[in-house]
Structures are given as structure tokens and as C-alpha cells.
Coordinates of C-alpha atoms in Angstrom, one line a residue:
Chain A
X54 CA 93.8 67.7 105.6
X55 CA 93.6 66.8 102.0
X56 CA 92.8 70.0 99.3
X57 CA 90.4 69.3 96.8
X58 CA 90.8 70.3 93.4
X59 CA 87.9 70.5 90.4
X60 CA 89.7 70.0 87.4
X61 CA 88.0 70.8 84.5
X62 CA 88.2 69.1 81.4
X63 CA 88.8 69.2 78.2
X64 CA 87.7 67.0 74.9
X65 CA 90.9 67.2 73.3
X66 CA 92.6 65.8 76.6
X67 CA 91.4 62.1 75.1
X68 CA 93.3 60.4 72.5
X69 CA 93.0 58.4 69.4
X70 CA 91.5 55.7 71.9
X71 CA 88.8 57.8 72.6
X72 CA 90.1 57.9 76.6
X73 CA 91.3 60.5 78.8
X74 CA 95.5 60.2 77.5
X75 CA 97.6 58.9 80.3
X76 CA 100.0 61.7 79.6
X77 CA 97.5 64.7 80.0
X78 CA 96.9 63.1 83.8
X79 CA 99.9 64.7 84.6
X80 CA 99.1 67.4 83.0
X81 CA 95.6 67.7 85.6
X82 CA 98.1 67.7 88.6
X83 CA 100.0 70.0 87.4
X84 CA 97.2 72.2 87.7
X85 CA 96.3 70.8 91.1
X86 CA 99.9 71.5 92.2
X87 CA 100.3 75.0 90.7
X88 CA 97.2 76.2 92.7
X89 CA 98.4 74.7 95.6
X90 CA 102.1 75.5 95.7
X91 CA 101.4 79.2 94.0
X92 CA 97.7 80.3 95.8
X93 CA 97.0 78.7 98.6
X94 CA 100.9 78.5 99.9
X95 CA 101.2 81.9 99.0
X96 CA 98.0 83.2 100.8
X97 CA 99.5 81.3 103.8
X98 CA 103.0 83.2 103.9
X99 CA 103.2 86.0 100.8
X100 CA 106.5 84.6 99.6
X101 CA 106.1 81.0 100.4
X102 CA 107.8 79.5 96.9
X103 CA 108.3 82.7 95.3
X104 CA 111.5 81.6 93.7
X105 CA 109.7 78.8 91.8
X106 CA 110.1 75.3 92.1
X107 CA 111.2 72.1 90.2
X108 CA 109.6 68.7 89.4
X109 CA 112.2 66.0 90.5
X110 CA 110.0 62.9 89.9
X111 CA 106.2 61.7 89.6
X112 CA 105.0 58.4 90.1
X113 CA 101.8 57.1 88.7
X114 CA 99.2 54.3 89.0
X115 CA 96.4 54.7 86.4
X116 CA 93.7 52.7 87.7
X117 CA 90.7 53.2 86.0
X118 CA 89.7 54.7 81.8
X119 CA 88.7 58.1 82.1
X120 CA 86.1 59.7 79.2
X121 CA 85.6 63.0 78.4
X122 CA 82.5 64.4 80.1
X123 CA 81.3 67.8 81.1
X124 CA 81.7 67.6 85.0
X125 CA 85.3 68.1 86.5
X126 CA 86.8 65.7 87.9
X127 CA 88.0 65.9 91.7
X128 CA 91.9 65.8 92.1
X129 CA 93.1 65.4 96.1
X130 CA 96.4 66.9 96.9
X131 CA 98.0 65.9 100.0
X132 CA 101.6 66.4 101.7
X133 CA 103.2 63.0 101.7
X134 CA 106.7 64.1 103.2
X135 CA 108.6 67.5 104.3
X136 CA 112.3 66.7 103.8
X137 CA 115.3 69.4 104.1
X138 CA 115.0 70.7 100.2
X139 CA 112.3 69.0 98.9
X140 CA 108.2 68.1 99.8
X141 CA 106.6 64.8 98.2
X142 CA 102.7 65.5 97.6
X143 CA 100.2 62.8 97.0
X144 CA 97.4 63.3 94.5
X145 CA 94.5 61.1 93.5
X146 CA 92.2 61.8 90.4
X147 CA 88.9 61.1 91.6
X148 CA 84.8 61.2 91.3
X149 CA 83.1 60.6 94.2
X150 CA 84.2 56.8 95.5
X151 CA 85.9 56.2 91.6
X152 CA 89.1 56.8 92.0
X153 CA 91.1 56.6 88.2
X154 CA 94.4 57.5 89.2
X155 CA 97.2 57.7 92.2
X156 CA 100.5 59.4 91.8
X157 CA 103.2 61.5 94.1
X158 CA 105.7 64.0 93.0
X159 CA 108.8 65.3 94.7
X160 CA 109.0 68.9 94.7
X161 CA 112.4 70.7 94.9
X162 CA 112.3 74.8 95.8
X163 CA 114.7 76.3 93.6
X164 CA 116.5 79.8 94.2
X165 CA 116.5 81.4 91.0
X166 CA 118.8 84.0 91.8
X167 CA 121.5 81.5 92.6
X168 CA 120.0 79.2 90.0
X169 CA 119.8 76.4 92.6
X170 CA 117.8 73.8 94.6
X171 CA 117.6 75.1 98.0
X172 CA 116.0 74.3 101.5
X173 CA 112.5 74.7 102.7
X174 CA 111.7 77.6 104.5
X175 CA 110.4 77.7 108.0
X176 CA 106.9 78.8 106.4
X177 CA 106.7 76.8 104.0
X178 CA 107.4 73.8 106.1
X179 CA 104.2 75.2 108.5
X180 CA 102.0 75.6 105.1
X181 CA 102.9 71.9 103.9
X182 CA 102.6 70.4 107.5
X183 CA 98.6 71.4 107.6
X184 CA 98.1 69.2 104.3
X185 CA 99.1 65.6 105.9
X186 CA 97.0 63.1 105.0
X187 CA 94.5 62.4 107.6
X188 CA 94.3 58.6 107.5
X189 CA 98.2 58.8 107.8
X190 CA 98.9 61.6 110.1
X191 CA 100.8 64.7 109.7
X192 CA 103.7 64.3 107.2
X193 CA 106.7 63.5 109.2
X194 CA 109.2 66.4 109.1
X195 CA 112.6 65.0 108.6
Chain B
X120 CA 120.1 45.7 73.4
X121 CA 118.4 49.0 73.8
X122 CA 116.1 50.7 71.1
X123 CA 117.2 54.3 70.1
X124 CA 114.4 56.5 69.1
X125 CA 115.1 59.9 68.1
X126 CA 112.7 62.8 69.0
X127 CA 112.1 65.7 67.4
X128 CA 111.6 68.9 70.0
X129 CA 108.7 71.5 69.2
X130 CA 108.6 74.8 70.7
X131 CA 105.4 74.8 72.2
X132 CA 107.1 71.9 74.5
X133 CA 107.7 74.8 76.5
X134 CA 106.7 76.1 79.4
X135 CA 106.5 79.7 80.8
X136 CA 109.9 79.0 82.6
X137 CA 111.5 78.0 79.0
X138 CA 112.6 74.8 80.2
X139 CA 110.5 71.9 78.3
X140 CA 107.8 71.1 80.5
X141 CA 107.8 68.3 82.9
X142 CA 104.5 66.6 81.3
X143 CA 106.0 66.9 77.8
X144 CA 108.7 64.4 78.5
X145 CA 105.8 61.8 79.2
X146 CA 104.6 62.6 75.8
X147 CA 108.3 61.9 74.2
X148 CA 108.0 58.4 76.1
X149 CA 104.9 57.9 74.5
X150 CA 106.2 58.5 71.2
X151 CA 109.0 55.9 71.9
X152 CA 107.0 53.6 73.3
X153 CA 104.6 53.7 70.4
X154 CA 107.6 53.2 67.7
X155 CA 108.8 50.1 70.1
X156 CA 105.3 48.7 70.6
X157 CA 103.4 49.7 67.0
X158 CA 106.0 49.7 64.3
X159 CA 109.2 47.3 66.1
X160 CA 106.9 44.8 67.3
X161 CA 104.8 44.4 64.3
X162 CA 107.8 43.8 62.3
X163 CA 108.9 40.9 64.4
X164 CA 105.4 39.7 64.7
X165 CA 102.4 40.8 62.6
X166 CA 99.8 40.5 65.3
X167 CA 102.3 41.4 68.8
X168 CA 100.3 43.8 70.5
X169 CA 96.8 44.2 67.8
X170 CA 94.2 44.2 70.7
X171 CA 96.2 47.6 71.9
X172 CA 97.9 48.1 75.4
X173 CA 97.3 50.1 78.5
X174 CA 99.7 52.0 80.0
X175 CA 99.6 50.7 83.7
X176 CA 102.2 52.6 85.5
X177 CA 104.6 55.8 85.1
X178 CA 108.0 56.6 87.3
X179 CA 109.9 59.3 86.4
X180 CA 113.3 61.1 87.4
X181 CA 114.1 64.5 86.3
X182 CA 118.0 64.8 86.1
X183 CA 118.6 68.0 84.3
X184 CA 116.4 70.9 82.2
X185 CA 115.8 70.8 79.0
X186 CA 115.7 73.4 76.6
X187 CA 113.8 73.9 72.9
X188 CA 116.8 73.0 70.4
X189 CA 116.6 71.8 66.5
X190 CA 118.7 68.6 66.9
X191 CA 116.4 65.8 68.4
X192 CA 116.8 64.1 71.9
X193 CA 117.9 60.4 71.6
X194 CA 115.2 57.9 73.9
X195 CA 117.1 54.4 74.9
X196 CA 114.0 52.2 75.3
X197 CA 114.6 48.9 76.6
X198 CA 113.0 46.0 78.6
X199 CA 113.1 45.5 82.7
X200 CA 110.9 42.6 82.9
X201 CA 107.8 40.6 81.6
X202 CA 105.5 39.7 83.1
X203 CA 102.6 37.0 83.0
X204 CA 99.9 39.9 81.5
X205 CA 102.5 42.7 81.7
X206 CA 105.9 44.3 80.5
X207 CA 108.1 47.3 81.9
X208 CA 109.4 49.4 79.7
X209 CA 112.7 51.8 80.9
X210 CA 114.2 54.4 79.4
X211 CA 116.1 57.3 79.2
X212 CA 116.1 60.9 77.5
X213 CA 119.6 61.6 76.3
X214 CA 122.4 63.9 74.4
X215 CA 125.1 62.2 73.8
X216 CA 126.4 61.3 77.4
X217 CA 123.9 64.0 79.3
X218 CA 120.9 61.9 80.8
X219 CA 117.7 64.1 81.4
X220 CA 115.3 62.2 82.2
X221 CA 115.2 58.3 83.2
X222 CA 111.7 56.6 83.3
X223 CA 109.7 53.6 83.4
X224 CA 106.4 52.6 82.2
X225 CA 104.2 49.6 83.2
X226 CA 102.5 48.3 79.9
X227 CA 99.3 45.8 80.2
X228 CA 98.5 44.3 76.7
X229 CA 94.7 44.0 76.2
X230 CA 92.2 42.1 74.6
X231 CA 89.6 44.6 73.1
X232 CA 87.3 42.0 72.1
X233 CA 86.9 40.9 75.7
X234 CA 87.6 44.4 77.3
X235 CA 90.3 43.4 79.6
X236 CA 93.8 43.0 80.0
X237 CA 95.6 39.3 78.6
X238 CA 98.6 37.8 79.1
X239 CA 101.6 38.1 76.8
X240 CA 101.1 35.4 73.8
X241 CA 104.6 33.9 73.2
X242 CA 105.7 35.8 70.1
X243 CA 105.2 38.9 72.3
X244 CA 108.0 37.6 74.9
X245 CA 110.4 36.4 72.3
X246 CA 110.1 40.2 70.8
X247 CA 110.5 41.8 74.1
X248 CA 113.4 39.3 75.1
X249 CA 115.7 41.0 72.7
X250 CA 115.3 44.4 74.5
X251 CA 117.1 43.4 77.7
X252 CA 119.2 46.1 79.1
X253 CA 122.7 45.1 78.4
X254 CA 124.3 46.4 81.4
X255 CA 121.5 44.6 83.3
X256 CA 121.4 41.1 81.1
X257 CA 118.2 40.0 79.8
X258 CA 114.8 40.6 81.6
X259 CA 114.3 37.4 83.3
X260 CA 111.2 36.0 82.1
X261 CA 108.6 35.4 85.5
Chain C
X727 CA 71.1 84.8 70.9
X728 CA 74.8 83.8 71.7
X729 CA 75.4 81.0 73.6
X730 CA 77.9 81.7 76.2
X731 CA 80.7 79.4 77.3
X732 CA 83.0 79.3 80.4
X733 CA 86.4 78.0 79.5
X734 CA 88.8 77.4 82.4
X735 CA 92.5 78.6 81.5
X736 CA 95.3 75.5 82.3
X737 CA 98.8 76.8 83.4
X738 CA 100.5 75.2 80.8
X739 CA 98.5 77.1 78.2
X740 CA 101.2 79.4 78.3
X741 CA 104.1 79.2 76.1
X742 CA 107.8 80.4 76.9
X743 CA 106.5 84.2 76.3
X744 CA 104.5 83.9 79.3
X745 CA 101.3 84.6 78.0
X746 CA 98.6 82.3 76.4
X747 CA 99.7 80.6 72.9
X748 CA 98.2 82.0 69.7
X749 CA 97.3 78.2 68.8
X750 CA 95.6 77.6 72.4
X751 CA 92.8 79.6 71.5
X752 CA 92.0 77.5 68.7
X753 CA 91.4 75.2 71.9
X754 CA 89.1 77.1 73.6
X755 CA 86.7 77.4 70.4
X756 CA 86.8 74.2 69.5
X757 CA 85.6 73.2 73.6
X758 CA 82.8 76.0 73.1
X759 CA 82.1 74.4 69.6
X760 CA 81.9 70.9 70.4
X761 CA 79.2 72.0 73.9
X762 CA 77.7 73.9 71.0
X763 CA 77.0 70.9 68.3
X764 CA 77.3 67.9 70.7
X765 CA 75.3 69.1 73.8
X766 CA 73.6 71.9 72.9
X767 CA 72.3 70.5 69.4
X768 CA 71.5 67.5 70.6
X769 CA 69.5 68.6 73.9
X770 CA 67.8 70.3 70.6
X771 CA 67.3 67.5 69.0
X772 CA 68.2 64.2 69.5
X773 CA 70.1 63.4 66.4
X774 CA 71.5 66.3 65.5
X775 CA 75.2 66.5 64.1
X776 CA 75.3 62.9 65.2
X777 CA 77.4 61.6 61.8
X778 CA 80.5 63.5 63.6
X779 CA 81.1 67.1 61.7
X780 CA 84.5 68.3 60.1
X781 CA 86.1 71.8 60.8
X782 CA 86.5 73.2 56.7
X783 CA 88.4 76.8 58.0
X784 CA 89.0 78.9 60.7
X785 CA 89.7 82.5 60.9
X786 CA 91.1 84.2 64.1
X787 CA 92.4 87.5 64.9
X788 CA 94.0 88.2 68.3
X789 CA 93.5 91.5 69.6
X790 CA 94.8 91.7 73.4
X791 CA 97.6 89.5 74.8
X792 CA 96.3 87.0 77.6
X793 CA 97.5 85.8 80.9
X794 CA 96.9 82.7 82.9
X795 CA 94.2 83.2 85.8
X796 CA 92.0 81.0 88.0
X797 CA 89.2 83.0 86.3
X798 CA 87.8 81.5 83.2
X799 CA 86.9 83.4 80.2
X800 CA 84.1 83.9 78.4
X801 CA 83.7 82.4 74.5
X802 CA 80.5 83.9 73.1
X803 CA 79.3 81.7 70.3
X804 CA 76.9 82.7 67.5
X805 CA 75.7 81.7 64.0
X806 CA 77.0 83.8 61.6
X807 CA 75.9 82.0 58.2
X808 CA 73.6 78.5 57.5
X809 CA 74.5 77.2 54.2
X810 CA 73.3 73.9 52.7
X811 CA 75.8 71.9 53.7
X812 CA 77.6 73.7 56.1
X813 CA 77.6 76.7 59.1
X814 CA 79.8 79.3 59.9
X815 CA 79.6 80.0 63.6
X816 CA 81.3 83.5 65.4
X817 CA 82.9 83.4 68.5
X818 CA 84.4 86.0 71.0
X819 CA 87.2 85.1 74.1
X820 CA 86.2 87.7 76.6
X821 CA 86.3 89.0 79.8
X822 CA 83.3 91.4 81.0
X823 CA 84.2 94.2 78.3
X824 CA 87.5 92.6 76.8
X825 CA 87.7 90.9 73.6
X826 CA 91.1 89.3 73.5
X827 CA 90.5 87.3 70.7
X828 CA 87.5 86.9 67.3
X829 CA 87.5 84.4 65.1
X830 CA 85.0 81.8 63.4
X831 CA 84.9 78.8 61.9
X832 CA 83.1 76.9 59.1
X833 CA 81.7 73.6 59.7
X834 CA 80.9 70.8 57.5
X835 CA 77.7 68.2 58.9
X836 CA 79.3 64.7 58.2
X837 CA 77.6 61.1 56.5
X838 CA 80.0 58.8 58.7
X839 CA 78.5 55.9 56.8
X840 CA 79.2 57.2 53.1
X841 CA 82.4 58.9 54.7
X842 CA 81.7 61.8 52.8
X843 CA 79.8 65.9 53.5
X844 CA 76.4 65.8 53.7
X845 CA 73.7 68.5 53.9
X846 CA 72.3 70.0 57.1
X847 CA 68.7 68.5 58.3
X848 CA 65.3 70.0 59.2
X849 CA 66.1 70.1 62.5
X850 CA 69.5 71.0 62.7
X851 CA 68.7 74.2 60.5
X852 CA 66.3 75.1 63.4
X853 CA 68.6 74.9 65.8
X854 CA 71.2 77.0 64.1
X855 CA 68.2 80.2 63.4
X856 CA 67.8 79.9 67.1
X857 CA 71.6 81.4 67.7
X858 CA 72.0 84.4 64.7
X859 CA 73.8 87.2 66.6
X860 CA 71.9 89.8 67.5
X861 CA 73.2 92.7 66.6
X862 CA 73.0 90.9 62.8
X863 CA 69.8 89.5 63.5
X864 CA 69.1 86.0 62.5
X865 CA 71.7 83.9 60.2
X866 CA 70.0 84.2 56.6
X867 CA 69.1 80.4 55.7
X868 CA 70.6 79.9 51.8
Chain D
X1297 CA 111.4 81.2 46.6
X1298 CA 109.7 78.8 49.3
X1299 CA 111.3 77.7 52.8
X1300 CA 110.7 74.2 53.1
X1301 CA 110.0 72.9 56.6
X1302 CA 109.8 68.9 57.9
X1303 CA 107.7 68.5 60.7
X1304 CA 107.7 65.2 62.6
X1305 CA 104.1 64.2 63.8
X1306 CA 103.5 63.1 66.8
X1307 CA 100.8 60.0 68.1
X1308 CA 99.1 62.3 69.9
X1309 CA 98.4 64.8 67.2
X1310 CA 95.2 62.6 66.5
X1311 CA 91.9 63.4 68.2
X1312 CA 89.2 60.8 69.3
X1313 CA 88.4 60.7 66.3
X1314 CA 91.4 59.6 64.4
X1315 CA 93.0 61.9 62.4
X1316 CA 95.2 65.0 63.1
X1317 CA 93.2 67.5 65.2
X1318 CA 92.6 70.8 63.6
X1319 CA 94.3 72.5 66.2
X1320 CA 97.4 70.5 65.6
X1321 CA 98.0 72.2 62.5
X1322 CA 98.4 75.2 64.0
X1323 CA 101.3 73.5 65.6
X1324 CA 102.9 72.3 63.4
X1325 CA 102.6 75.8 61.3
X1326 CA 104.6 77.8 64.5
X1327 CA 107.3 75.3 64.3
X1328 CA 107.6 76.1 60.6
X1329 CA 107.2 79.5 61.3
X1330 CA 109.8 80.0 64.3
X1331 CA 112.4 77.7 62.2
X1332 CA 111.8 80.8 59.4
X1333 CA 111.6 84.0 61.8
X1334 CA 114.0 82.7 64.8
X1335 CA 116.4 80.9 62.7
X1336 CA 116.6 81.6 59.1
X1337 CA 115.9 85.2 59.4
X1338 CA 118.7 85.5 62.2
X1339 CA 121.4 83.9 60.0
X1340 CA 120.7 86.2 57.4
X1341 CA 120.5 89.5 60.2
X1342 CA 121.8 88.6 63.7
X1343 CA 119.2 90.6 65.2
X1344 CA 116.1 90.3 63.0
X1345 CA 112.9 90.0 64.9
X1346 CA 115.1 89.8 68.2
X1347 CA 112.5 91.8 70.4
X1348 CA 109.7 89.3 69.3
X1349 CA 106.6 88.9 67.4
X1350 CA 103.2 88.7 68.0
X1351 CA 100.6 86.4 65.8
X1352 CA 98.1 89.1 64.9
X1353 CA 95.8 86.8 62.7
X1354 CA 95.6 83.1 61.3
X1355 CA 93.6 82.3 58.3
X1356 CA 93.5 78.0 57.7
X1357 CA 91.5 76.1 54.8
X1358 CA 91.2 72.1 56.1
X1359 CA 91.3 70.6 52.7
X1360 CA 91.8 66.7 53.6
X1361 CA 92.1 64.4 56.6
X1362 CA 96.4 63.4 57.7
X1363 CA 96.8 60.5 60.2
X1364 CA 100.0 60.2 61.8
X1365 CA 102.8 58.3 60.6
X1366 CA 106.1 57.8 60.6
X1367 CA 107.4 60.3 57.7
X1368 CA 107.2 63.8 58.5
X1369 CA 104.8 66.3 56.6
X1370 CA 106.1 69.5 54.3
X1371 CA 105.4 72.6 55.3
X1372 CA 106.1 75.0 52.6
X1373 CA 106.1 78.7 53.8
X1374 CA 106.6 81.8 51.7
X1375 CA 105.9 85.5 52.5
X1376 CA 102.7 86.9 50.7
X1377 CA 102.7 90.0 51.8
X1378 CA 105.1 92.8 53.5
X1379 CA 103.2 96.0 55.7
X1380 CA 104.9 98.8 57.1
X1381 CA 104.5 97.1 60.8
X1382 CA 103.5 93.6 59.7
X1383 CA 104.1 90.4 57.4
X1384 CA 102.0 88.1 56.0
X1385 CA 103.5 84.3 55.6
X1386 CA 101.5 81.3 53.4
X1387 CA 101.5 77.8 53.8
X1388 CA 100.6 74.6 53.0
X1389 CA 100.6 71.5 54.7
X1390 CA 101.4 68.6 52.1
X1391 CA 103.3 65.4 51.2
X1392 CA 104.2 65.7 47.5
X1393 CA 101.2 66.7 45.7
X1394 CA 98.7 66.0 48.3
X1395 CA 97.8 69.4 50.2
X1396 CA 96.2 68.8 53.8
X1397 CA 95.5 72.2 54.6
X1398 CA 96.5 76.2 53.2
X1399 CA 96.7 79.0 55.5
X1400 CA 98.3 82.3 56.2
X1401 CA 99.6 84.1 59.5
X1402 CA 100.3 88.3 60.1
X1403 CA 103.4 88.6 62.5
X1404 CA 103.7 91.7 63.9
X1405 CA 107.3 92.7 64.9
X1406 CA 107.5 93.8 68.8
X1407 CA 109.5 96.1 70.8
X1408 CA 110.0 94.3 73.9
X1409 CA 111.0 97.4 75.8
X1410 CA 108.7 99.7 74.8
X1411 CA 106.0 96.5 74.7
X1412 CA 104.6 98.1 72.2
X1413 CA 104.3 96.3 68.3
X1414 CA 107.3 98.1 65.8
X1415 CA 108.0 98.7 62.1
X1416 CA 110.3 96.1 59.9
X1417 CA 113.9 97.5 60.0
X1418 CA 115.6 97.4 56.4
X1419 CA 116.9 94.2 57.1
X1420 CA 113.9 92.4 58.0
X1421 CA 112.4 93.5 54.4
X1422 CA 115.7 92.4 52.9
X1423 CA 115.1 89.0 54.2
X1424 CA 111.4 88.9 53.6
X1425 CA 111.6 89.8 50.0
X1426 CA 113.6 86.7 48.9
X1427 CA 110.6 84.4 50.1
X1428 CA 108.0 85.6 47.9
X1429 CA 106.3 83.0 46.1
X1430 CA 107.1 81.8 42.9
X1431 CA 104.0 81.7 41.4
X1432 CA 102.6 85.1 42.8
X1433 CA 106.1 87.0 42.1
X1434 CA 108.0 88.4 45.2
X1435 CA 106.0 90.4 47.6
X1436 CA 105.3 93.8 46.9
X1437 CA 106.3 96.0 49.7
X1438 CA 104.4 98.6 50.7

């Protein structure tokens, strides 16, 4: 199951080439990811993530310009892979069939009052198993 | 030999966990890789990279946070390999000997005239030859 | 008659204090400006504002501290002054009752081919009488 | 007397259209501004303005078009005015005697605990009173 996102945006988010910059992509699923690691995690288990979490790496494959325009796009955010401290989720930027971008991020739960990276919790591992990608299965838990 | 760019932190780069934000760093790449590709280039060529370039591809580690300071970050930018109608760019976001960030970026050059991507004209190479990582050796021309 | 705007917040509006940045606002207006002159205008009138128009001043004061939300705000926009080359539009970032922020801004209508200021048209004028706040009544042509 | 500030621009300052967004300027005038309240004001009192401040009200005149470049702008900043519970900084954005833009900022010192806005201790006027401008005389306290 894939969660859809509508990502509005804005006309500042293009640059001096008069396209959509490739930085402020990121910047869209960041906003994918915060409403699904803070909201919808959270309205699964209450303190799913609580502690916060940390960006450990994105990848990203821009595959199409993007122009300002009043409509929001569509960002997909899907669970990639569960490991023991960390969860890889899978977005693509999208509009219908168009699809301008691809990218993954790994996601590290952090205990802030140890000030650590620390291990999934059993709830958490249930929330992110729901959000495997259909056409690949469930996301494998390690 | 790597290029060293030096980047000045502002403190809206900030998120609301007063680390800089994950998305920022992309923008400090870009400002590297717009110094490398705009102002080194042009010296060594006049016309390397007029038509513009596309930025293909982003991958991105996140080693350790960073926080809103006066003294700049150093960038290392240097060459991984060129390609027929592409180059990859890495680098990394330094202090002295702390590492916080290593990246890479896939860079298309592109013929605005004809609205699509070109090949790398010869001048273009010989520029982007001299970047070769030195631990690494040169990038091996394909 | 305002014209009323829905802005949607971004996460990363925040700054490090947690709340949205004093300079983010400027943001929002200038999203509810541009659907003003570019969509609005034009829907009015084909080639209204078409020569690109330039921001001259801005005035804001902030008057309740605002936190990120899934909920957009609200930007009422108005005309608060038609001048012959130039317009002062009002705005308001609210919530039902709450005003967290006023502010307006004076706009200059642009000759893109002469590359300098040039004075409003016909038809832009009448666009502009249609929005006068209210409570003011109409803006007062000069 | 007049703090001057360097502020390093940044590619992505410019808009689709070109030129340094009008929000931008905003920017670069709260890096000017935390440089004078966080770090000039501290090394003249250790706990100046340590609870905080709040923007209360930005005032900016656009007076001609920047494009980024390599050099950094010059921010000058000087207090024009001191309240019982407020201050009033100027500034202009220039590069020797070109001026891109003139504006003006109330702070409004904050006690965190009480989250509620405070008076200027003695100190804080001490400090204030040495960057009135030149031209205008020091700042007349209230």
C-alpha cells in the first residue's frame, strides 16, 4: 500500500531556470515523510517515532522538468525496507502517469533522551510493514 | 586534485531541531557545484558548459549534524567519472578532519538550442580531467 | 471584495525557534500576490500585468506567533491604493478570527521591453476597483 | 557608528526571473541582524537578549535589481530608534555607493520563561546607544 501525498506548490520553489529546483524536490519529500512518519504513524500507535528521527541518506533520480503550476503535485511514499534501527521509504513525485522524480531515504529513529540512534519498535515495525509496495510485496523485515 | 569551496552558513539553514537541515546541504552542493561548473570551467574554457546542465542524479550520506556557526564549511568537489553526455561530481562537507556529509551528483550538460541533453565537447573533458580524486587517480575517461 | 487565498504551511517553514520565520511570511504574500496579478488579473483580462511587475516596498507587522499545521491559512488580499503607476495591495495571514500577521506591499506594473516602470492600463485599473476593501470602500483611482 | 555585515549570496537567491527575490532580502537582513543581536551584543553583555527576540515589524524600500555573484553584498545596520520594550534597527543593502534596498526591523526583547515580550535591561541600551547612526546622531532613548 503506497500513501499518497498532494504536495502543494509554491512559485518560488523554481529557480533562475525558470524550473521546479532540484534541491526543493527534497524539500517536497520532506513534507511527504513528515506527514507520514509524524501523523499517520502516530495515529497508528500514539508514540510511534516520538523521539524524532534522522535523515541518513537520500537518493534521487530526477526524471522529468517540473514548472510551477497551481495543482499539487502527487508524491507516493512507500516502505522500501524495515531493518533493526533504520526503515528505507521509496517516494516518487508524480502527476497522474508523469512521473518527474524517484528517490529513497533511510530513516534512523533516534532516542533523544540518550541522544542516540536506536531500534525500531515493535509498532512501528507493524505501522511501516502495511506501506510495502504492492508491485514488490511487503517490505522484507530483516 | 579536489576543488575547495568554502560556504558560508546562514541561520535560517536551520531547522526546528537546530541542526541544519537535511535539504540545505543539497543547496551548499549546489553552490559548489555552480563555482566548479560556472566560474572554474569558464576560466579554463570560455564556452565549457554555456548551453547549461541538468542535474541528473543526487546520493547523499549524512555522517554527523551540523550546527549554525560563523566560520564557513569547506566542500571538496572533485570528479568520479565522465561520461559520453554526462559527469559525476563527488564531494564532501568538511571541518578540518570532521566529514558531515559525502555526496554525489550526476550532471548532464545540455544543449538549449536543441532542448536536450549533448555530449561533453572535448575542452569539457580536459577541464574535468584535472578534478580526479587523488586518492582514487584520475576519472577514467569511458 | 478581498480575494481570499489558501496557503499550505511546509514543515521547514519553521526556523530553530520552532515557530514560523518572520521572513516566511513574506512567502506567503508573495504566493497570494502572484495568484492575485498572474491568475486572477489575467482571467480578468488577458494581458494584464503581462510585462512582469516589480515589488517597490513591503510593510509587515507580526502580531501572533505561528505554528506549523496541516491546516492552511488564510491570506486575505485587497487593494488598498491605485496610483498611476503603481498599486498598493493589503493582506491579512489568518485563521477564522486570528490575524497573525498584516502587511502590504506596493507594486510597480513593468515595460519588459524598455526594461523600465510603466503606468497601469485601462483594464488593469478595472481590475484593481473590483478588490477595494470593504470596510474602506473602493481604492480611490489617483 | 554603523555595524557592517558581509553577506555571501547564494545561486539560489534568484527567482525565475533573474535577480535576487524580494524575499531574499529579508534573509540576508536576519543574518545581519543575528550577527549584531546574538553576537556583537553578547560580547559586549554575556547575557544580552539571551531569552530571545521577536520581529515585531519589517519596513523594506526595493530601490534596484542585485544578481548573484561571487562578492558578497554590505549590509550596514545601525539602531534608529530605542523603546522602553523595543528597538528599532536600519539598513541598507549596498555595494559601495550603490544601495539595493533600505529597511528597518522592531525587535522586541522576550522572556522565554514567562513567554511573554520584556523591557531592555541597562545593558542592552548601553549597547544600543553606540550604533546610532552617524548622520541622524545616536538614538534618543526614550
Amino acid at each position: 500500500m503506497r500513501h499518497i501525498y498532494r504536495c502543494a506548490l509554491r512559485w518560488s520553489d523554481m529557480d533562475a531556470f525558470g524550473h521546479v529546483n532540484n534541491v526543493v524536490f527534497l524539500r517536497y519529500l520532506e513534507e511527504a515523510r513528515i506527514e507520514f512518519f509524524f501523523r499517520l504513524a502516530r495515529e497508528a500507535s500514539a508514540d510511534a517515532f516520538t523521539g524524532g528521527s534522522v535523515v541518513a541518506r537520500h537518493e534521487i533520480d530526477y526524471l522529468k522538468p517540473l514548472v510551477h503550476r497551481q495543482e499539487p503535485v502527487t508524491i507516493d511514499v512507500w516502505v522500501i525496507k524495515i531493518g533493526a534501527a533504520s526503515a528505507t521509504v521509496g517516494y516518487e513525485v508524480k502527476d497522474g502517469e508523469t512521473v518527474y522524480a524517484r528517490a529513497s531515504t533511510v530513516i534512523v529513529p533516534y532516542d533523544l533522551e540518550r541522544a542516540r540512534p536506536r531500534r525500531l519498535t515493535a509498532a512501528e515495525r507493524t505501522f511501516l510493514e502495511k506501506y510495502g509496495d504492492d508491485a514488490a510485496g511487503s517490505p522484507v523485515p530483516s
